[in-house]
XYZ file of C-alpha atoms in Angstrom:
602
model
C 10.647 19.128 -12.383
C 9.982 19.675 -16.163
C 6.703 21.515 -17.127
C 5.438 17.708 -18.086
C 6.446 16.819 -14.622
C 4.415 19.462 -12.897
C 0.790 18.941 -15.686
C 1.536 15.010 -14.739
C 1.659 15.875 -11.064
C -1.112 18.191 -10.987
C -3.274 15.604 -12.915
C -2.450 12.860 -9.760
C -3.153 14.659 -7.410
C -6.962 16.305 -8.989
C -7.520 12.380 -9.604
C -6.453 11.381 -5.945
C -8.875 13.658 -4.846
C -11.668 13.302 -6.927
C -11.156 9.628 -5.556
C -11.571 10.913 -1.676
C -15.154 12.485 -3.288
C -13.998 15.770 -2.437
C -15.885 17.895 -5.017
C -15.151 21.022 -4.136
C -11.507 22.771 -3.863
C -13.063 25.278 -1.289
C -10.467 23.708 1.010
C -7.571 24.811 -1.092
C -8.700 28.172 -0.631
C -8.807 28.263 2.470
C -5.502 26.717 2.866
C -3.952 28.895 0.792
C -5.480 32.372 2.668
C -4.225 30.805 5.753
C -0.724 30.304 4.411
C -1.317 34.438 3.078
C -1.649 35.287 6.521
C 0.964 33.744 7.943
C 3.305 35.137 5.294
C 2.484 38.406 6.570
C 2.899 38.095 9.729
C 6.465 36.795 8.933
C 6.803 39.375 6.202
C 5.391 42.414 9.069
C 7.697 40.845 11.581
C 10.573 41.546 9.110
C 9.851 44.731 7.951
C 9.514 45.353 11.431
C 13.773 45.238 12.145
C 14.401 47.919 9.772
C 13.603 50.801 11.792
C 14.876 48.658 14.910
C 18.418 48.159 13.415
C 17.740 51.812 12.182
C 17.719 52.570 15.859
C 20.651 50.385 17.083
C 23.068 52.046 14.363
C 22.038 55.649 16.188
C 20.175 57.120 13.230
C 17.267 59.886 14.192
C 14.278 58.452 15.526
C 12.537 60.874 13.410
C 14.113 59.974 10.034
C 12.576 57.204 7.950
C 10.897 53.840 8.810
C 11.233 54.771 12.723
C 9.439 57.973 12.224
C 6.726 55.887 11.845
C 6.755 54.588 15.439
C 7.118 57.924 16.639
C 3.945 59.137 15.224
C 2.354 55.925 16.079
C 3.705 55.354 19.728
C 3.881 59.024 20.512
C 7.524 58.753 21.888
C 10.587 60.069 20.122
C 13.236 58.892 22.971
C 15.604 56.209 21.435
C 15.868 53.599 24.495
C 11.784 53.307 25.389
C 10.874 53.500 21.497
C 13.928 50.288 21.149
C 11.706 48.176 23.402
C 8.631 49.190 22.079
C 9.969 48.151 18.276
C 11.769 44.808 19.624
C 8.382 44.162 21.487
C 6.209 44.635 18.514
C 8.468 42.483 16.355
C 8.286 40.023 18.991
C 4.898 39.864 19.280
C 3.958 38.908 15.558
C 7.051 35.940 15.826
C 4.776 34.778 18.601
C 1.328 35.553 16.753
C 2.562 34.062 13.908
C 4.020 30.714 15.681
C 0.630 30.747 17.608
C -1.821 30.948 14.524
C 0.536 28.559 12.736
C -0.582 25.426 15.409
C -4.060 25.178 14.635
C -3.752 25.984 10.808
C -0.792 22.764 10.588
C -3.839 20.461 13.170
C -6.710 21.830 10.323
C -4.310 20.902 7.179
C -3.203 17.930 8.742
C -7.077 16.635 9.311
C -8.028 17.525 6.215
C -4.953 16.078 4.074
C -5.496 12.867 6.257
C -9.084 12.489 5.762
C -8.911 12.804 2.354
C -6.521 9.828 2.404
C -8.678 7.669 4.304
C -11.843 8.592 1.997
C -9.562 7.747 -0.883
C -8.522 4.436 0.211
C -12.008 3.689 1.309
C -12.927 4.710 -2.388
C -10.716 2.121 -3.657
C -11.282 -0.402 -1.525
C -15.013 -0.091 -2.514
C -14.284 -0.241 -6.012
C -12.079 -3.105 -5.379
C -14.707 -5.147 -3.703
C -17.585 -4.124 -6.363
C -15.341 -5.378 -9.317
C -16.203 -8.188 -11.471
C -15.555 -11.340 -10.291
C -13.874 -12.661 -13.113
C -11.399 -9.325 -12.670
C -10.709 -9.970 -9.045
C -9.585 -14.163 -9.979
C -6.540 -12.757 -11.932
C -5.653 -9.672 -9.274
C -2.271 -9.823 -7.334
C -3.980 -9.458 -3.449
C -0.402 -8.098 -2.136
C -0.898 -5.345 -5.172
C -4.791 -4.640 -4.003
C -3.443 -4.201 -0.175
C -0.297 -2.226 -1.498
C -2.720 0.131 -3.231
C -5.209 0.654 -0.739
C -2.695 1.139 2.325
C 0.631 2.494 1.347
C -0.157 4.027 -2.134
C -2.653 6.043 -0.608
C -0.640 7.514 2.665
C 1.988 8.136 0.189
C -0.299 10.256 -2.112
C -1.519 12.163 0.919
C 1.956 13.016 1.492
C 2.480 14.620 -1.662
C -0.424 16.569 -1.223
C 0.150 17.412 1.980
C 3.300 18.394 1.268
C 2.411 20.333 -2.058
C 0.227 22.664 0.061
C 2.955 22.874 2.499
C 5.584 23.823 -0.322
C 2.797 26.325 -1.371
C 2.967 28.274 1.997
C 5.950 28.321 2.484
C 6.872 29.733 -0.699
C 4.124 32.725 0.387
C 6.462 33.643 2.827
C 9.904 33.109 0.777
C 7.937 35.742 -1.322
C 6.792 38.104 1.726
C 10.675 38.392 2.968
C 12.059 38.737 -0.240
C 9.680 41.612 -0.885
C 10.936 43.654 2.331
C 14.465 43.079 1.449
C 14.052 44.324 -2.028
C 12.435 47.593 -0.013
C 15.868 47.779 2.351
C 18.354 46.822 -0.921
C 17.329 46.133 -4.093
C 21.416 45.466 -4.983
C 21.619 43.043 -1.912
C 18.397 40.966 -2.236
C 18.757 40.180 -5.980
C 22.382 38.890 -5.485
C 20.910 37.332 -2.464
C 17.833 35.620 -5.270
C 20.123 34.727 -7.328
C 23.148 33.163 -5.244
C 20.727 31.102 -3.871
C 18.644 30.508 -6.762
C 21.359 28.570 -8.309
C 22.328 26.702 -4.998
C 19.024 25.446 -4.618
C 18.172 24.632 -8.257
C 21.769 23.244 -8.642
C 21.222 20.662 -5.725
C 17.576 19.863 -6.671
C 18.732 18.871 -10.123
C 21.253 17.029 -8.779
C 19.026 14.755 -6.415
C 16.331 14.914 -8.312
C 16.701 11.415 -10.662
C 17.695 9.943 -7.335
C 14.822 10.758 -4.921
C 12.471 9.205 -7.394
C 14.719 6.169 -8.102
C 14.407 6.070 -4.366
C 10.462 6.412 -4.327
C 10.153 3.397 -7.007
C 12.857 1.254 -4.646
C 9.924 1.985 -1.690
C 7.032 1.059 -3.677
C 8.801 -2.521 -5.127
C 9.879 -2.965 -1.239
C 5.856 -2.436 -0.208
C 4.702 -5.137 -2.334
C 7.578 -7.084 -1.950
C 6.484 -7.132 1.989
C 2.985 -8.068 1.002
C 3.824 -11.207 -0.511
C 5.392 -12.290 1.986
C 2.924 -11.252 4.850
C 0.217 -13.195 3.223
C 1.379 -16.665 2.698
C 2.450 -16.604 6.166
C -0.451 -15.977 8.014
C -3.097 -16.564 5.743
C -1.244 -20.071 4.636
C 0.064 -20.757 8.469
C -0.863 -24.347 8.874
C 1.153 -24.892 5.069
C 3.834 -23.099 5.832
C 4.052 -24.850 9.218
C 3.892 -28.307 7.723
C 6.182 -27.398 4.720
C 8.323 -25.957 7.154
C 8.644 -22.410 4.876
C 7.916 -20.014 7.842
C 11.040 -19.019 7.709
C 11.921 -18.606 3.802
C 8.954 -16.170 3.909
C 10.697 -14.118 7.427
C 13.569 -14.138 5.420
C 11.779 -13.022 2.287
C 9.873 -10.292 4.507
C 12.840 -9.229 6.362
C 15.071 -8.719 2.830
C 12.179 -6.675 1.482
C 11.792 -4.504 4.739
C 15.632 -4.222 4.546
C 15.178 -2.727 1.673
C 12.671 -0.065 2.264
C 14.842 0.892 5.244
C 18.280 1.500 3.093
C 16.287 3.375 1.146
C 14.277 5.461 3.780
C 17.858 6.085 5.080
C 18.837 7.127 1.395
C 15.621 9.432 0.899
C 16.109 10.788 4.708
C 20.212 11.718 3.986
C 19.475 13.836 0.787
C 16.464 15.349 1.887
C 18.859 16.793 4.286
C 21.828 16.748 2.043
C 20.476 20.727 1.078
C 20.272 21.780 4.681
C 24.246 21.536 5.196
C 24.652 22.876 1.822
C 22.373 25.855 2.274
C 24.047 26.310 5.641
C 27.354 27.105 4.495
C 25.493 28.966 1.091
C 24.130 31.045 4.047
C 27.953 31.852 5.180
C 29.086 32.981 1.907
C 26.309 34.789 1.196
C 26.755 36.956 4.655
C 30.121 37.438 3.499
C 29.145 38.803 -0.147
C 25.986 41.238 1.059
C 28.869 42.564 3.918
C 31.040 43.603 0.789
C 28.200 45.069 -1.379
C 26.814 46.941 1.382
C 30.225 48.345 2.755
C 31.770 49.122 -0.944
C 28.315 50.486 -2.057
C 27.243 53.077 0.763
C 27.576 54.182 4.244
C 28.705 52.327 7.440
C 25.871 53.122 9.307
C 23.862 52.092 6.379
C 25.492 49.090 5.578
C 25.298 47.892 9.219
C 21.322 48.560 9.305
C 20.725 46.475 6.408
C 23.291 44.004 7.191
C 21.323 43.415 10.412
C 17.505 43.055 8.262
C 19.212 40.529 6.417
C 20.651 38.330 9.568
C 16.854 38.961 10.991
C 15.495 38.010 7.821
C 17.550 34.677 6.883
C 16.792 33.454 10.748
C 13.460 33.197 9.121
C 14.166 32.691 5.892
C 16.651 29.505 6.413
C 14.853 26.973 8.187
C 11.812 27.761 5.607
C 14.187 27.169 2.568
C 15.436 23.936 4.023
C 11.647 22.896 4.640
C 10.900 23.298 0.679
C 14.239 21.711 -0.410
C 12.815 18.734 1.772
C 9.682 18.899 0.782
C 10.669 18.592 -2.959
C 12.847 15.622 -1.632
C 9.263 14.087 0.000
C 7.250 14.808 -3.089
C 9.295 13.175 -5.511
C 10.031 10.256 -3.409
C 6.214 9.695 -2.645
C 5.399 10.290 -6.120
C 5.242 6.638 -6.954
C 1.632 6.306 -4.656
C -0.003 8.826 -6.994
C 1.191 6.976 -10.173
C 0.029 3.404 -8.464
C -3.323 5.005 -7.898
C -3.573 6.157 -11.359
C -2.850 2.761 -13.248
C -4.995 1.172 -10.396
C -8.329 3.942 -11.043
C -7.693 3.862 -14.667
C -8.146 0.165 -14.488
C -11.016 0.133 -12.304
C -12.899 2.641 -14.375
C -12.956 0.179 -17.285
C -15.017 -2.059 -15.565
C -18.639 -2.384 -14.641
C -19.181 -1.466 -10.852
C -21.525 -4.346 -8.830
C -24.446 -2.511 -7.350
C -25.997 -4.145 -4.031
C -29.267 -2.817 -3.423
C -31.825 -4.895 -5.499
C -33.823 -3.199 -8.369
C -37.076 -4.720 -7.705
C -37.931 -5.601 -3.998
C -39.086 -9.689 -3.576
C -35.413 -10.897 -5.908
C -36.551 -13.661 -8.012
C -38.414 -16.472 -8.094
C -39.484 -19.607 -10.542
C -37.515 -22.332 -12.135
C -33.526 -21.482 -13.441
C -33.429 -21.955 -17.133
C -29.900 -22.329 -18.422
C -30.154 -21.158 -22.355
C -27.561 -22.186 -24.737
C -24.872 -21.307 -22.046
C -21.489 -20.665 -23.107
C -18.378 -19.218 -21.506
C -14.876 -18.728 -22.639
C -12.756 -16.577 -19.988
C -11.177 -13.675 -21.838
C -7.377 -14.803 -21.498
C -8.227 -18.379 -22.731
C -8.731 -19.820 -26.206
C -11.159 -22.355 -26.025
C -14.831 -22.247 -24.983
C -14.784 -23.800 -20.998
C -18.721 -24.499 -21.103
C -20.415 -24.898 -23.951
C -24.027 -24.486 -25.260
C -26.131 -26.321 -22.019
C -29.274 -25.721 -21.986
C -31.370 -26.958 -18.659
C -33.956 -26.092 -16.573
C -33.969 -26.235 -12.462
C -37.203 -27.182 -11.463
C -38.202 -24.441 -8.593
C -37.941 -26.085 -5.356
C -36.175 -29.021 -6.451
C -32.751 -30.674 -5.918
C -30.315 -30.503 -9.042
C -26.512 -31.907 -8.000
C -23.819 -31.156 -11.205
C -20.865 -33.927 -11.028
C -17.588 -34.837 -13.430
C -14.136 -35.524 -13.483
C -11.551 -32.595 -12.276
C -11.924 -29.695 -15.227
C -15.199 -30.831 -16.529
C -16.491 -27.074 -16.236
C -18.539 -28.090 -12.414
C -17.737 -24.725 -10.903
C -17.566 -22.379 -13.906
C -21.082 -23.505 -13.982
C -21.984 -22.860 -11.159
C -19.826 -19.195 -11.018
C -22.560 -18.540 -13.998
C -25.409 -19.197 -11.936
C -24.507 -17.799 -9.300
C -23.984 -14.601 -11.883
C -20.624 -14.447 -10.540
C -19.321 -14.802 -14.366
C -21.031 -13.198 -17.208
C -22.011 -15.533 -20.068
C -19.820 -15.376 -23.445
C -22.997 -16.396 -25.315
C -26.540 -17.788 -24.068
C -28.465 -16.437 -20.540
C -29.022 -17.522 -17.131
C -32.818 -16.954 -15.885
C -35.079 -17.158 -13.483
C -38.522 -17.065 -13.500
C -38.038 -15.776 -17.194
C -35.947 -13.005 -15.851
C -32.344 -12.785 -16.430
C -30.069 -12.857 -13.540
C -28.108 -10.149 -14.950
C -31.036 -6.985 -14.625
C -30.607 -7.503 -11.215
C -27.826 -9.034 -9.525
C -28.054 -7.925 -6.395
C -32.030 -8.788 -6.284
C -30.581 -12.340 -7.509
C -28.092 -12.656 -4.533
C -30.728 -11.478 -2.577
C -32.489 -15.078 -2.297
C -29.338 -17.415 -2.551
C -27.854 -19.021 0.413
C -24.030 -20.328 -0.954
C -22.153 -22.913 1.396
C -18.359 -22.912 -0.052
C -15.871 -25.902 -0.070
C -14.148 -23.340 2.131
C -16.126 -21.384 4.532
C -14.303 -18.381 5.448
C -15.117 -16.894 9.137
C -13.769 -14.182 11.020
C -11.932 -14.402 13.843
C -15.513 -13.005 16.049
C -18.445 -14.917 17.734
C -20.448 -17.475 16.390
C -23.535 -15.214 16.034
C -21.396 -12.285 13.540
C -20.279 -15.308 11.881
C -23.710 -16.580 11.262
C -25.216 -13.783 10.489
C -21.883 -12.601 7.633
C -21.666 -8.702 7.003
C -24.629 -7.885 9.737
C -23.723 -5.124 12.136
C -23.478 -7.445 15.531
C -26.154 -4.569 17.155
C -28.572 -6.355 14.473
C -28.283 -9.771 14.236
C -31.449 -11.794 15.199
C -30.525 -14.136 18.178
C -33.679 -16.156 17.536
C -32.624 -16.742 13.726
C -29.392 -17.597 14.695
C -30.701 -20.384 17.298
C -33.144 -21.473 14.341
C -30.571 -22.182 11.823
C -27.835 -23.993 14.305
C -30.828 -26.746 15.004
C -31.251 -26.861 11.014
C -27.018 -27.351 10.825
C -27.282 -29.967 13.662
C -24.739 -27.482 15.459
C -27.052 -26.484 18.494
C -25.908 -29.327 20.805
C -22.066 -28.269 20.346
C -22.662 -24.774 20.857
C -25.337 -24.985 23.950
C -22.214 -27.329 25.219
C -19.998 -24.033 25.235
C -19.305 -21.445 27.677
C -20.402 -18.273 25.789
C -22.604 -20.057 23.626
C -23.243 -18.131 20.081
C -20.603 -15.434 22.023
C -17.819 -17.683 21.550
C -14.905 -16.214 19.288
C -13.949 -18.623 16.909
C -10.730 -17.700 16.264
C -8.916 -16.373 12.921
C -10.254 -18.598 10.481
C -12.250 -20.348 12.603
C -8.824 -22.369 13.895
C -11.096 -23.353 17.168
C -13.272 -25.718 15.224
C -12.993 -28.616 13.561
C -13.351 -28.555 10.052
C -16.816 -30.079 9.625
C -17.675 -27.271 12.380
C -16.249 -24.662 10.253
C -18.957 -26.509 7.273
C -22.107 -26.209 9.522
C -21.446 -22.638 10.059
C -21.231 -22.039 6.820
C -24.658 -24.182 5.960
C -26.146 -21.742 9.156
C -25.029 -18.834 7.294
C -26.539 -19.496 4.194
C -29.814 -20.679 5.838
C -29.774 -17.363 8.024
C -30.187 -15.891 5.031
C -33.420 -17.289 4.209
C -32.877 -18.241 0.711
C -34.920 -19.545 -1.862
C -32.015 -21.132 -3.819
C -29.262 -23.259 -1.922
C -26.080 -23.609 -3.042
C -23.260 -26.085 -2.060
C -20.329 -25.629 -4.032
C -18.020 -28.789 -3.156
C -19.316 -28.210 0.568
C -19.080 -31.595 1.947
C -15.542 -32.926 -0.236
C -13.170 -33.151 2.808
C -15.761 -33.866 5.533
C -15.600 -37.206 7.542
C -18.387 -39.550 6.655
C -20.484 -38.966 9.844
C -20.389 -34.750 9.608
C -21.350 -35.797 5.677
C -24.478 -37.780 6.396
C -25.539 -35.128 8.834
C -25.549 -32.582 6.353
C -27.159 -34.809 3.905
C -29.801 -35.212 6.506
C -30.533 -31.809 6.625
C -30.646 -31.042 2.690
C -33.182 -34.200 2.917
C -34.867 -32.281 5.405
C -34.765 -28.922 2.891
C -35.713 -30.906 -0.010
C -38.388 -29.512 -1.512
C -39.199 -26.484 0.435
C -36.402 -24.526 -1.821
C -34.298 -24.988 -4.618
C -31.412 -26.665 -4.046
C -27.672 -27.125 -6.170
C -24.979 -29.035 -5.071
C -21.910 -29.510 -6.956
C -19.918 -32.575 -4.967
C -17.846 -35.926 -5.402
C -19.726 -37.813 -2.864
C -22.175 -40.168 -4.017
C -24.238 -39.965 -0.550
C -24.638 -35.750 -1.246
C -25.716 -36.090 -5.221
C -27.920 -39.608 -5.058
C -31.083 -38.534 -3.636
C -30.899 -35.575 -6.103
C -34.349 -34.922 -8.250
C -32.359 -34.368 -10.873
C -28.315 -35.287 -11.648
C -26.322 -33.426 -14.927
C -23.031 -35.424 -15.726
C -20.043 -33.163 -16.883
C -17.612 -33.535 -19.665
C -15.537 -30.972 -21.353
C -17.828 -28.411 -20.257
C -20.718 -29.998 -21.839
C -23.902 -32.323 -20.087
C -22.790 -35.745 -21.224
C -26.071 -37.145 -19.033
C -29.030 -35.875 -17.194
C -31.302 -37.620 -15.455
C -32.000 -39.708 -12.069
C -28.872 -40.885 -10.449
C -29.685 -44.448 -11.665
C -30.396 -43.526 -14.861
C -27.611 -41.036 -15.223
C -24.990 -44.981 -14.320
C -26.783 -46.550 -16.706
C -27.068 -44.233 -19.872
C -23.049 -42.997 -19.180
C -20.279 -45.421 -18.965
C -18.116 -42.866 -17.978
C -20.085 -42.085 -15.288
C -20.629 -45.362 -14.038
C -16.694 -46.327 -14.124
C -16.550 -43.538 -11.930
C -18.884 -44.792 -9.565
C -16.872 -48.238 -9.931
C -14.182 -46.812 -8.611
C -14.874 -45.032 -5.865
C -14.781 -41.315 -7.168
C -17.807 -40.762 -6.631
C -18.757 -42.442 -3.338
């Protein structure tokens, strides 16, 4: 890597981490005074064969590095001092292989944990974006990110820290070799310094050709996943189930060639290195033997076939390791675009400022929004007030602006121009204190695939949802009968989706779960569109039943959900082209009253 390389790198991976919340790098330390150690022992267990192959070559046990032993041992008698050596040096293999274990099961913890914090991080940043960000995100990019971009940056670091130690104990050797032959070691340095260096340079364009091929594949994956479970019951009717197995399976074929691509030349170095290792024997042989004694030659010869059964399988773990990095470099560079994205925004907050949320009548001030990739105002300049505790029902033709006015009072989309109060307040001081007293029933409930009670009570640990609420609210939906009818009751799963139910089922859980929630404002957004005309009038019922104990909004088509509304606002072009009573609103507004004519509103 270039020097840019390595300041880009090191930048990644101080962002990935500052992403896991990791604030202090007292980790690092420690990782790195473990990998010390465990050079040492390598680098003791070294220097440890020079006075045994000083002993198998006959030299005087009192002469040199052995004399050492002699003192230390007490024993100057060649065979019992050869078993103490070969013992000693076989001891801190062992120690070192021992204390190795738990330092890799510490690393490993930590290194994972940090990539779980940081894709809880993101995820959490992810879900606390604006809305009006999240409408134009890719979801196979947001899953991407938060799954594989994140084990993949964990694997650099991991692997960066691994590099690290290793290197510690490349170093270690290399210093007791230089101590037995200076001559030897640096032709030794610099034969393989150029075998190594010449083969990462070589791989190096590939391996991260290889790492963007695995991060297209990942997404690639993702968008086909999600349309085919998510969209089952389409892509069973459209019959496209299996364009998108096809789809997934090209994209996984993919990732796999090049898996097998990144897996061959990260051991590509290992056979190279192998036969490096060859030719290299044969060169510090004809050094040693042209440059000094037999006996001498031989004794060094032998540190340096000790040494490189250490040294070896260490150098092919950092040529590997490079291989790894560079190939998982693409998660770091995902997670940077993604962060530095994120950071520009505003980050939702969810506890309330003021305890009690809001209360009072919704004014609507001079209200105009224009979404920031568009070039034409999509509401503009309504002012209205919602009577606290009244019913207000918004209708129009397809594109009249219905539900980007309700996404503003809801405070799900910031205003271009104009406010959104309540009570005099404006929604926007305190969102979360806002959402704190609405109760929202979507044209499309989601549920999870859980019991009737977790869906009820939405985002409630199940440890904590009240039974008795839950009970209260199915009576209010007119669901108690069917569920009483079942055999676990409220415990029944309802299936991914909610596939068990029916869909004007799947609509009364959704009015439960905004009434659980014991909200002042009520919100149906579309919530009664593709219901059958019995499920319809039931839920009519019950809104006739809430009228005037809270505030309710309903955005529909059906005449039967907006005609006993207090108060009707007719849509065009994102403007109010009526107000009024439902009979007054048909007679002021032709368009309107065509509509009713013709059954689009009915």
């Amino acid at each position: 890597m270039t020097d840019q390389n390595h300041a880009s790198l090191r930048r990644r991976l101080v962002e990935f981490v500052r992403l896991a919340g990791v604030a202090s790098w007292g980790w690092l330390v420690v990782a790195i005074f473990g990998a010390i150690v465990l050079a040492a022992l390598d680098m003791l267990g070294v220097a440890a064969m020079v006075p045994l192959m000083t002993l198998f070559t006959g030299a005087d046990p009192n002469s040199g590095s052995t004399a050492i032993f002699v003192r230390l041992f007490g024993i100057d008698d060649v065979a019992t001092l050869t078993l103490l050596i070969a013992g000693f040096v076989a001891m801190l293999f062992v120690l070192k292989s021992a204390c190795t274990i738990p330092f890799r099961w510490w690393l490993l913890g930590r290194t994972t944990r940090i990539s779980a914090d940081a894709a809880t991080e993101l995820m959490r940043r992810y879900v606390l974006s604006p809305f009006a960000a999240h409408r134009v995100r890719s979801l196979p990019e947001i899953y991407r990110n938060i799954g594989d971009a994140t084990t993949a940056s964990a694997s650099v670091l991991l692997n960066i820290v691994t590099v690290t130690s290793d290197l510690l104990v490349m170093v270690g050797i290399l210093g007791v070799l230089l101590f037995a032959s200076p001559l030897v070691t640096l032709f030794t340095l610099a034969f393989f310094g150029l075998v190594v260096g010449g083969t990462q340079r070589a791989l190096r364009r590939s391996q991260a050709r290889l790492g963007e091929t695995l991060a297209d594949a990942s997404l690639r994956t993702w968008q086909f996943l999600l349309p085919s479970f998510d969209g089952f019951r389409e892509a069973r009717l459209s019959s496209s189930g299996g364009a998108f197995v096809q789809g997934y399976g090209e994209a996984r074929h993919a990732s796999a060639q090049a898996s097998r691509t990144i897996t061959l030349i990260s051991e590509l170095p290992k056979y190279i290195l192998e036969i490096a290792f060859v030719i290299a024997i044969a060169g510090i042989a004809g050094i040693l033997f042209a440059t000094g004694p037999k006996e001498q030659a031989l004794t060094v010869l032998g540190v340096f076939a000790a040494a490189s059964l250490r040294a070896l399988p260490t150098l092919n773990r950092v040529t590997a390791t490079f291989a790894t990095v560079r190939s998982s470099q693409w998660g770091l560079n995902v997670l940077h675009e993604a962060v530095a994205e994120l950071s520009t925004e505003p980050t939702h907050d969810e506890i309330p400022v003021v305890a009690g949320g809001y209360d009072g009548d919704i004014r609507l001030e001079s209200l105009t929004f224009r979404y920031p990739d568009a070039d034409e105002d999509i509401v503009q300049g309504i002012d209205l007030t919602i009577a606290q505790s009244t019913t207000m029902a918004f209708v129009g033709s397809s594109g009249a602006g219905k539900s980007t006015v309700l996404d503003l009072i809801l405070g799900l989309l910031s205003p271009t121009r104009g406010a959104v109060t309540c009570g005099g307040r404006p929604i926007g001081e305190d969102l979360a204190g806002w959402y704190s007293g609405l109760g929202v029933v979507p044209q499309d409930v989601f549920l999870l695939n859980s019991t009737l009670a977790e869906n009820i009570a939405f985002g409630e640990p199940a440890a904590d949802v009240d039974l008795d609420r839950v009970t209260e609210v199915l009576r209010l939906a007119e669901l108690y009968d069917f569920v009483t009818e079942l055999p676990d009751g409220v415990q029944t799963v309802v299936g991914e989706r909610g596939v068990r139910l029916s869909g004007g089922q799947r609509q009364r859980i959704g009015l439960a779960r905004a009434l659980y929630r014991r909200p002042k404002v009520l919100v149906l957004d579309e919530a009664t569109s593709a219901l059958d005309n019995e499920t319809e009038h039931q839920i009519a019922n019950t809104l006739q039943r809430l009228s005037g104990k809270l505030t309710l909004i309903i955005v529909a088509h059906r005449l039967s959900t907006v005609r006993r509304a207090d108060h009707l606002v007719f849509l065009e072009d994102g403007r109010i082209a009526a107000q009024g009573t439902f009979d007054q609103v048909r007679k002021s507004n032709e368009h309107f009253a065509r509509l009713v004519e013709l059954g689009e509103l009915n």
